[in-house]
Amino acid sequence: MNQALAAPVRIGLAGLGTVGSGLVAVLQQNADWITGRLGRAVTVKTVLVRDLTKPRAVTLGPGVSLTADAEALVSDPDIDIVVELMGGIDAAFALIHKALSAGKHVVTANKALLAKRGPELFALAAAKGLGLYYEASCAGAVPIVETLKSSLAGNRIKSIIGILNGTANYILSSMSEKGLPFADALKKAQELGYAEADPTLDIQGYDAAHKLIVLIRLAYGRNLPLEKLPVEGITAVTPEDIRFAREFGYAIKLIGQVRDLDGRLAAGVWPMLVHEDFLLASVKGAFNAVRVEGNASGPIMLHGKGAGDLPTASAVLADILALARQGMIPNNTGFLTEPLPEAELVDPDDFISPHYIHFTVKDQAGVMAAISKSMGEHGVSISQAVQKGVPEDGYVSIVFLTHEAQNRAITGVLTDTDAMAFIKPGTVHFRVL
Ligand code: NAP
Ligand code: HSE
């Protein structure tokens, strides 16, 4: 049955880099399909960039204007939705603030902005009754935002454990499987469009931290200031530790996790040893995976492409379609309260897990005994230990896997052993999932 099509949804697109170009490509490729589903076309009216002369990965259709003036998006009454795919904080905040103030819905993939200044923007969107949607901000194509906001909305969320950064996972996989050096793997991830404009955010764990803060807000209705979250990146992970971990039956992964401990949240981002029997250990390359456990649903695992042009564009498009279909007050955070209260965190030193500790020690009598004595004094029980390799410069590696211990006890051991003359400074320590 033919029906008259409603007026098109008109997009003001800010950013024509990896994700912006991906969005234009999918809109062009799937135009008829989208129109068929929505009953109206989705068209890009204006595109905002910094450099008007730069060659682009996509050709904009006739009638689409390219501009370097943000006002052209926010003050155009013909634009229904502003899609922010620029990244960064200040310019993106200003654009979204102006767009919401001007009565436009907003879609963004900018997790850094939502982690740092989300509360201000969600308050403004709520006051205006507008949508501020962000499916692409967490885990690329994986629909984790909608899953937490809607599909699992009736559950108390017991935990979220995720591989949330494609670049870090790509680097760790490339080091582990292809023996690529860290720097080469990072360069390749940048070439493939996975990394942030500032890739230190990926390798130092902050991009995963931004996403975890967004997920915590969705799961618990709590804001968590970034500076309160313990964050460690993957820069200390070496091929040697990847090999040792594998010998014990583990992969090293950058994990973001939160657990609900009677209303207080135990949360952090760290490189962790993940046992090869866990699904998360087999998540490779730029793929992401999120394991969510609801008190009614039980555990759910979502897995998919966590970065890149088309996978991320898929999530951006989902938000555009959701807003275009929206007949009610938009559902931005999944909670009615505005502003949301701050999350109450468990002291990271109270966290309990097994631990991996790699000492580089002088190959001499008494070393193992001294380390074991310190572990005993701090109540840390050893599960496995290996000594490896011929002495290099008189030093060898001794690696321990411990049984569950509080982080505080491990810090005590490391403080003791750092002061031992026969141990090289810079002992490697990772938590085990
Ligand atoms: P990108 O390739 O660096 O592209 C950024 C685009 O924004 C460029 O076209 C740039 O213009 C434009 N831009 C930046 N600052 C601007 C400003 N102040 N005014 C006007 N235009 C500006 O970035 P991306 O990888 O597409 O990422 C975009 C956003 O998506 C970020 O928030 C990122 O965290 C997020 N994200 C990315 C991925 C991914 O896989 N890449 C996945 C999920 C989420 P010029 O081209 O003229 O320089
Ligand atoms: N730089 C991010 C990553 C992009 O590598 O996961 C997707 O958010």
Coordinates of C-alpha atoms and ligand atoms in Angstrom, one line a residue:
M1 CA 0.0 0.0 0.0
N2 CA 1.4 3.4 -1.0
Q3 CA 1.3 6.0 1.6
A4 CA 2.2 9.7 1.2
L5 CA 5.6 10.3 2.8
A6 CA 5.9 12.8 5.6
A7 CA 8.5 15.6 5.4
P8 CA 12.1 14.4 5.6
V9 CA 14.1 14.4 8.8
R10 CA 16.8 17.0 8.2
I11 CA 20.2 16.5 9.8
G12 CA 22.8 19.1 10.6
L13 CA 26.0 17.0 10.8
A14 CA 29.0 18.3 12.7
G15 CA 32.1 16.4 11.7
L16 CA 33.0 14.6 8.5
G17 CA 35.9 12.4 9.8
T18 CA 35.8 8.7 10.3
V19 CA 32.3 8.5 11.8
G20 CA 30.7 11.4 10.0
S21 CA 31.8 10.0 6.7
G22 CA 30.6 6.6 7.7
L23 CA 27.2 8.1 8.5
V24 CA 26.9 9.8 5.2
A25 CA 27.9 6.6 3.4
V26 CA 25.2 4.5 5.2
L27 CA 22.6 7.1 4.7
Q28 CA 23.4 7.1 1.0
Q29 CA 23.6 3.3 0.7
N30 CA 20.5 2.5 2.7
A31 CA 18.4 5.5 1.8
D32 CA 15.4 3.6 0.3
W33 CA 15.4 1.1 3.2
I34 CA 15.5 3.8 5.8
T35 CA 12.7 5.7 4.1
G36 CA 10.6 2.6 3.9
R37 CA 11.0 1.8 7.5
L38 CA 10.5 5.4 8.8
G39 CA 7.9 6.6 6.3
R40 CA 10.1 9.6 5.7
A41 CA 13.5 10.2 4.3
V42 CA 16.6 11.2 6.4
T43 CA 18.6 13.8 4.6
V44 CA 21.7 15.7 5.5
K45 CA 21.2 19.4 5.0
T46 CA 24.4 21.0 6.3
V47 CA 27.8 19.6 7.3
L48 CA 30.2 21.4 9.7
V49 CA 33.9 20.9 9.4
R50 CA 37.1 22.8 10.4
D51 CA 38.8 22.7 7.0
L52 CA 36.7 23.3 4.0
T53 CA 39.5 22.4 1.6
K54 CA 40.3 18.9 2.9
P55 CA 39.6 15.9 0.6
R56 CA 36.7 13.8 2.0
A57 CA 36.1 10.1 2.0
V58 CA 32.5 10.6 0.8
T59 CA 30.8 12.8 -1.8
L60 CA 28.0 14.9 -0.4
G61 CA 24.8 14.9 -2.4
P62 CA 23.5 17.9 -4.3
G63 CA 22.0 20.5 -2.1
V64 CA 24.2 19.6 1.0
S65 CA 26.2 22.6 2.1
L66 CA 29.6 22.3 3.8
T67 CA 30.4 25.0 6.3
A68 CA 33.0 25.9 8.9
D69 CA 30.4 28.0 10.9
A70 CA 28.6 26.2 13.7
E71 CA 25.8 28.8 13.6
A72 CA 24.8 27.5 10.3
L73 CA 23.6 24.3 12.0
V74 CA 22.1 25.6 15.3
S75 CA 20.3 28.6 13.9
D76 CA 18.8 26.9 10.8
P77 CA 15.1 26.4 11.5
D78 CA 15.0 23.7 8.8
I79 CA 17.4 21.4 10.8
D80 CA 15.6 18.9 13.1
I81 CA 18.5 17.0 14.6
V82 CA 22.1 18.1 15.1
V83 CA 24.4 15.1 15.0
E84 CA 27.7 15.9 16.8
L85 CA 30.6 13.8 15.5
M86 CA 33.5 16.2 16.0
G87 CA 34.8 14.9 19.3
G88 CA 36.7 17.0 21.9
I89 CA 35.0 18.9 24.7
D90 CA 34.7 22.7 24.4
A91 CA 33.5 23.2 20.8
A92 CA 31.3 20.1 21.1
F93 CA 29.7 21.3 24.4
A94 CA 29.0 24.7 22.9
L95 CA 27.5 23.2 19.8
I96 CA 25.2 20.8 21.7
H97 CA 24.2 23.4 24.2
K98 CA 23.3 25.8 21.4
A99 CA 21.4 23.1 19.5
L100 CA 19.3 22.1 22.5
S101 CA 18.7 25.7 23.5
A102 CA 17.5 26.3 19.9
G103 CA 15.0 23.4 20.3
K104 CA 16.8 20.8 18.3
H105 CA 17.3 17.1 19.2
V106 CA 20.9 16.0 19.4
V107 CA 22.7 12.8 18.6
T108 CA 26.3 12.4 19.7
A109 CA 29.1 9.7 19.8
N110 CA 31.1 11.8 22.2
K111 CA 31.7 9.8 25.4
A112 CA 34.4 12.1 26.6
L113 CA 31.9 15.0 26.6
L114 CA 29.1 12.9 28.2
A115 CA 31.5 11.7 30.9
K116 CA 32.7 15.1 31.8
R117 CA 29.8 17.4 31.1
G118 CA 26.9 15.1 30.6
P119 CA 24.9 16.2 33.7
E120 CA 24.7 19.8 32.4
L121 CA 23.6 18.7 28.9
F122 CA 21.1 16.1 30.2
A123 CA 19.6 18.8 32.5
L124 CA 19.2 21.1 29.6
A125 CA 17.7 18.4 27.3
A126 CA 15.2 17.5 30.1
A127 CA 14.2 21.1 30.7
K128 CA 13.6 21.5 27.0
G129 CA 11.9 18.1 26.5
L130 CA 14.4 17.2 23.8
G131 CA 16.3 14.1 22.9
L132 CA 20.1 13.8 23.6
Y133 CA 20.9 10.3 22.3
Y134 CA 24.3 8.6 22.4
E135 CA 24.1 4.9 21.4
A136 CA 27.4 5.3 19.4
S137 CA 29.3 6.7 22.5
C138 CA 29.8 3.2 24.0
A139 CA 31.1 0.1 22.2
G140 CA 30.5 1.2 18.6
A141 CA 27.9 -0.9 16.9
V142 CA 27.0 -2.8 20.1
P143 CA 23.5 -1.6 21.3
I144 CA 24.5 -1.4 25.0
V145 CA 23.0 2.0 25.6
E146 CA 19.5 1.0 24.5
T147 CA 19.9 -2.4 26.2
L148 CA 20.5 -0.6 29.6
K149 CA 18.0 2.2 29.0
S150 CA 15.1 0.0 27.8
S151 CA 15.6 -3.7 27.5
L152 CA 17.0 -4.2 31.0
A153 CA 15.2 -1.2 32.6
G154 CA 13.3 -3.4 35.1
N155 CA 16.4 -5.1 36.5
R156 CA 18.7 -4.1 39.3
I157 CA 22.1 -4.3 37.5
K158 CA 24.5 -6.4 39.5
S159 CA 27.5 -5.9 37.3
I160 CA 28.8 -4.7 34.0
I161 CA 32.2 -6.1 32.8
G162 CA 33.3 -4.9 29.4
I163 CA 36.0 -4.6 26.8
L164 CA 35.1 -1.1 25.9
N165 CA 38.0 0.2 23.8
G166 CA 38.6 -1.2 20.4
T167 CA 42.0 0.4 20.0
A168 CA 43.4 -1.1 23.2
N169 CA 41.9 -4.5 22.3
Y170 CA 43.3 -4.3 18.8
I171 CA 46.8 -3.5 20.2
L172 CA 46.7 -6.3 22.8
S173 CA 45.4 -8.8 20.2
S174 CA 48.1 -7.8 17.7
M175 CA 50.8 -8.0 20.3
S176 CA 49.6 -11.4 21.4
E177 CA 48.8 -13.0 18.1
K178 CA 51.0 -11.4 15.5
G179 CA 53.9 -10.4 17.8
L180 CA 53.5 -6.7 16.7
P181 CA 55.3 -4.2 18.8
F182 CA 53.0 -1.8 20.8
A183 CA 53.8 1.3 18.7
D184 CA 53.2 -0.5 15.3
A185 CA 49.9 -1.9 16.5
L186 CA 48.8 1.6 17.7
K187 CA 49.8 3.1 14.3
K188 CA 47.7 0.5 12.5
A189 CA 44.7 1.1 14.8
Q190 CA 45.0 4.8 14.0
E191 CA 45.2 4.1 10.2
L192 CA 42.0 2.0 10.5
G193 CA 40.1 4.9 12.2
Y194 CA 39.7 3.2 15.5
A195 CA 41.7 5.5 17.7
E196 CA 40.7 8.8 19.2
A197 CA 42.1 12.1 17.7
D198 CA 44.3 12.0 20.9
P199 CA 45.2 8.2 21.1
T200 CA 46.5 8.6 24.7
L201 CA 42.9 8.4 25.7
D202 CA 42.7 4.9 24.2
I203 CA 46.0 3.5 25.6
Q204 CA 45.8 5.2 29.0
G205 CA 42.3 3.8 29.7
Y206 CA 40.5 7.1 29.7
D207 CA 38.3 6.4 26.7
A208 CA 37.1 3.1 28.4
A209 CA 36.6 5.2 31.6
H210 CA 34.4 7.7 29.7
K211 CA 32.3 4.8 28.4
L212 CA 32.1 3.2 31.9
I213 CA 30.8 6.5 33.3
V214 CA 28.1 6.6 30.6
L215 CA 27.1 3.0 31.3
I216 CA 27.1 3.6 35.1
R217 CA 24.7 6.5 34.6
L218 CA 22.4 4.3 32.5
A219 CA 22.5 1.3 34.8
Y220 CA 22.3 3.0 38.2
G221 CA 21.0 6.5 37.6
R222 CA 24.1 7.9 39.2
N223 CA 26.7 10.4 38.0
L224 CA 30.3 9.4 38.6
P225 CA 33.0 12.1 38.3
L226 CA 35.9 10.9 36.2
E227 CA 38.5 11.9 38.8
K228 CA 36.9 9.4 41.3
L229 CA 37.3 6.4 39.0
P230 CA 40.5 4.3 39.2
V231 CA 41.9 4.1 35.7
E232 CA 45.0 2.3 34.4
G233 CA 45.8 1.9 30.7
I234 CA 47.8 -0.7 28.7
T235 CA 51.1 1.0 28.3
A236 CA 52.7 -1.2 30.9
V237 CA 51.6 -4.4 29.2
T238 CA 54.7 -6.1 27.5
P239 CA 54.9 -9.1 25.2
E240 CA 56.7 -10.9 28.1
D241 CA 53.7 -10.5 30.4
I242 CA 51.3 -11.5 27.6
R243 CA 53.4 -14.8 27.3
F244 CA 53.5 -15.4 31.1
A245 CA 49.7 -14.8 31.3
R246 CA 49.1 -17.2 28.4
E247 CA 51.2 -19.9 30.2
F248 CA 48.9 -19.6 33.2
G249 CA 45.9 -19.9 30.8
Y250 CA 44.9 -16.2 30.6
A251 CA 44.7 -13.4 28.1
I252 CA 45.4 -9.8 29.1
K253 CA 42.5 -7.4 28.3
L254 CA 41.7 -3.8 29.1
I255 CA 38.6 -4.2 31.3
G256 CA 36.1 -1.6 32.5
Q257 CA 33.9 -2.9 35.2
V258 CA 31.3 -2.0 37.9
R259 CA 29.8 -4.1 40.5
D260 CA 26.9 -3.1 42.8
L261 CA 27.9 -3.9 46.4
D262 CA 24.7 -3.1 48.3
G263 CA 24.2 0.3 46.7
R264 CA 27.9 1.3 46.7
L265 CA 29.7 0.8 43.4
A266 CA 33.0 -1.0 42.9
A267 CA 34.3 0.4 39.6
G268 CA 37.5 0.8 37.6
V269 CA 39.4 0.4 34.4
W270 CA 42.5 -1.8 34.4
P271 CA 44.4 -4.2 32.2
M272 CA 43.3 -7.6 33.7
L273 CA 44.2 -11.3 33.2
V274 CA 41.0 -12.9 31.8
H275 CA 40.9 -16.7 31.9
E276 CA 40.8 -18.3 28.5
D277 CA 37.5 -20.1 29.4
F278 CA 35.7 -16.7 29.7
L279 CA 34.1 -15.4 26.6
L280 CA 35.7 -12.0 27.1
A281 CA 39.2 -13.6 26.6
S282 CA 38.3 -14.5 23.0
V283 CA 37.2 -11.0 22.0
K284 CA 39.7 -10.0 19.4
G285 CA 40.9 -7.0 17.4
A286 CA 38.7 -3.9 17.5
F287 CA 35.7 -5.9 18.7
N288 CA 34.1 -4.9 22.0
A289 CA 32.0 -7.0 24.4
V290 CA 29.9 -6.2 27.4
R291 CA 28.7 -8.6 30.0
V292 CA 25.7 -7.2 31.9
E293 CA 24.2 -9.1 34.8
G294 CA 20.7 -8.1 35.8
N295 CA 19.0 -9.5 39.0
A296 CA 16.2 -10.9 36.9
S297 CA 17.7 -11.3 33.4
G298 CA 20.9 -13.1 34.6
P299 CA 24.0 -12.6 32.6
I300 CA 23.8 -11.2 29.0
M301 CA 26.7 -10.8 26.7
L302 CA 26.8 -8.3 23.8
H303 CA 29.6 -8.6 21.3
G304 CA 30.4 -6.6 18.1
K305 CA 32.5 -4.1 16.3
G306 CA 33.6 -1.4 18.9
A307 CA 35.1 1.2 16.5
G308 CA 35.4 2.2 12.9
D309 CA 33.3 4.2 10.4
L310 CA 30.3 2.0 9.5
P311 CA 29.9 0.2 12.8
T312 CA 29.8 3.5 14.6
A313 CA 27.6 5.0 12.0
S314 CA 25.1 2.2 12.5
A315 CA 24.7 3.2 16.1
V316 CA 24.4 6.9 15.2
L317 CA 21.7 6.1 12.7
A318 CA 19.8 4.0 15.3
D319 CA 19.5 7.2 17.4
I320 CA 18.4 9.3 14.5
L321 CA 15.7 6.8 13.6
A322 CA 14.6 6.5 17.2
L323 CA 14.2 10.3 17.5
A324 CA 12.4 10.5 14.2
R325 CA 9.9 8.0 15.4
Q326 CA 9.6 9.5 18.9
G327 CA 6.0 10.4 19.8
M328 CA 6.6 10.9 23.5
I329 CA 9.0 12.8 25.8
P330 CA 12.5 11.5 24.8
N331 CA 14.2 9.0 27.1
N332 CA 17.7 10.3 27.5
T333 CA 19.1 8.6 30.6
G334 CA 16.4 6.1 31.4
F335 CA 15.7 7.8 34.8
L336 CA 13.1 10.5 35.7
T337 CA 15.3 12.3 38.3
E338 CA 17.2 15.3 37.0
P339 CA 19.8 16.0 38.1
L340 CA 20.9 12.5 38.9
P341 CA 22.7 12.0 42.3
E342 CA 26.4 11.2 42.5
A343 CA 27.5 7.5 42.7
E344 CA 28.9 6.3 46.0
L345 CA 32.1 4.4 45.3
V346 CA 33.8 1.5 47.2
D347 CA 37.4 2.4 48.1
P348 CA 39.5 0.7 45.3
D349 CA 41.9 -0.6 47.9
D350 CA 39.0 -2.7 49.3
F351 CA 38.6 -4.6 46.0
I352 CA 39.2 -8.3 46.1
S353 CA 40.5 -10.3 43.2
P354 CA 43.4 -12.7 42.4
H355 CA 46.5 -10.8 41.3
Y356 CA 49.4 -11.3 38.8
I357 CA 52.8 -10.0 40.0
H358 CA 55.9 -10.1 37.9
F359 CA 59.2 -9.4 39.8
T360 CA 62.5 -9.0 38.1
V361 CA 65.1 -10.2 40.6
K362 CA 68.7 -11.0 41.1
D363 CA 69.2 -14.8 40.6
Q364 CA 70.5 -15.5 44.1
A365 CA 69.6 -17.5 47.2
G366 CA 66.9 -16.2 49.5
V367 CA 65.0 -14.1 47.0
M368 CA 61.9 -16.3 46.7
A369 CA 61.9 -16.7 50.5
A370 CA 61.9 -12.9 51.1
I371 CA 59.0 -12.3 48.7
S372 CA 57.0 -15.2 50.1
K373 CA 57.6 -13.9 53.6
S374 CA 56.2 -10.5 52.7
M375 CA 53.2 -12.1 51.0
G376 CA 52.6 -14.2 54.1
E377 CA 52.8 -11.1 56.4
H378 CA 50.2 -9.3 54.2
G379 CA 47.9 -12.4 54.1
V380 CA 48.5 -13.0 50.4
S381 CA 48.3 -16.6 49.4
I382 CA 50.2 -17.8 46.3
S383 CA 48.3 -19.9 43.8
Q384 CA 51.0 -20.4 41.2
A385 CA 54.6 -19.3 40.7
V386 CA 57.2 -19.6 38.0
Q387 CA 60.8 -18.6 37.6
K388 CA 61.8 -18.1 34.0
G389 CA 64.8 -17.6 31.8
V390 CA 68.5 -17.5 32.0
P391 CA 69.8 -14.6 34.0
E392 CA 70.1 -11.4 31.9
D393 CA 72.6 -9.0 33.6
G394 CA 72.2 -11.4 36.6
Y395 CA 68.4 -10.8 36.7
V396 CA 65.5 -13.3 36.1
S397 CA 61.7 -13.1 36.1
I398 CA 59.6 -14.6 39.0
V399 CA 55.9 -14.5 38.3
F400 CA 53.1 -15.2 40.9
L401 CA 49.4 -15.7 40.6
T402 CA 47.8 -15.2 43.9
H403 CA 44.5 -16.4 45.4
E404 CA 41.9 -13.7 46.1
A405 CA 43.4 -10.8 48.0
Q406 CA 42.5 -7.2 48.8
N407 CA 44.3 -4.6 46.7
R408 CA 45.5 -3.1 49.9
A409 CA 47.4 -6.2 50.8
I410 CA 49.1 -6.3 47.3
T411 CA 50.1 -2.7 47.7
G412 CA 51.7 -3.7 51.0
V413 CA 53.7 -6.5 49.4
L414 CA 54.8 -4.2 46.6
T415 CA 55.9 -1.5 49.1
D416 CA 58.0 -4.1 50.9
T417 CA 59.5 -5.6 47.7
D418 CA 60.3 -2.2 46.1
A419 CA 62.6 -1.7 49.1
M420 CA 64.5 -5.0 48.5
A421 CA 67.8 -4.3 46.9
F422 CA 67.7 -7.5 44.9
I423 CA 64.4 -6.6 43.1
K424 CA 64.4 -4.3 40.2
P425 CA 62.1 -1.3 40.6
G426 CA 58.9 -1.3 38.5
T427 CA 57.4 -4.7 39.5
V428 CA 54.5 -5.4 37.1
H429 CA 51.1 -6.0 38.8
F430 CA 47.8 -6.7 37.1
R431 CA 44.5 -7.8 38.6
V432 CA 42.9 -11.1 37.5
L433 CA 39.2 -11.0 36.5
Ligands
NAP1 P1 37.7 12.4 13.3 O1 38.0 11.4 12.3 O2 38.9 13.1 14.0 O3 36.7 13.5 12.7 C1 36.3 14.7 13.4 C2 35.6 15.6 12.5 O4 35.1 16.7 13.2 C3 36.4 16.2 11.3 O5 35.7 16.2 10.1 C4 36.7 17.6 11.8 O6 36.9 18.5 10.7 C5 35.5 17.9 12.6 N1 35.8 18.9 13.7 C6 36.5 18.6 14.8 N2 36.5 19.7 15.6 C7 35.8 20.7 15.0 C8 35.4 22.0 15.3 N3 35.8 22.6 16.4 N4 34.6 22.6 14.4 C9 34.2 22.0 13.3 N5 34.5 20.8 12.9 C10 35.3 20.1 13.8 O7 36.9 11.8 14.5 P2 36.0 10.5 14.5 O8 36.9 9.3 14.7 O9 35.1 10.5 13.4 O10 35.2 10.6 15.9 C11 34.2 11.5 16.1 C12 33.5 11.3 17.4 O11 33.0 10.0 17.5 C13 34.4 11.4 18.6 O12 33.6 12.0 19.7 C14 34.8 10.0 18.9 O13 35.1 9.8 20.3 C15 33.5 9.3 18.6 N6 33.7 7.9 18.2 C16 34.6 7.5 17.3 C17 34.6 6.2 16.9 C18 35.6 5.7 15.9 O14 35.7 4.5 15.7 N7 36.4 6.6 15.3 C19 33.7 5.2 17.5 C20 32.8 5.7 18.4 C21 32.8 7.0 18.8 P3 38.1 18.5 9.7 O15 37.8 17.2 8.9 O16 37.9 19.6 8.8 O17 39.3 18.5 10.5
HSE2 N1 38.7 5.1 20.1 C1 37.6 4.3 20.4 C2 38.0 2.9 20.6 C3 36.5 4.5 19.4 O1 39.1 2.5 20.1 O2 37.2 2.1 21.1 C4 35.2 3.8 19.7 O3 34.6 4.5 20.8

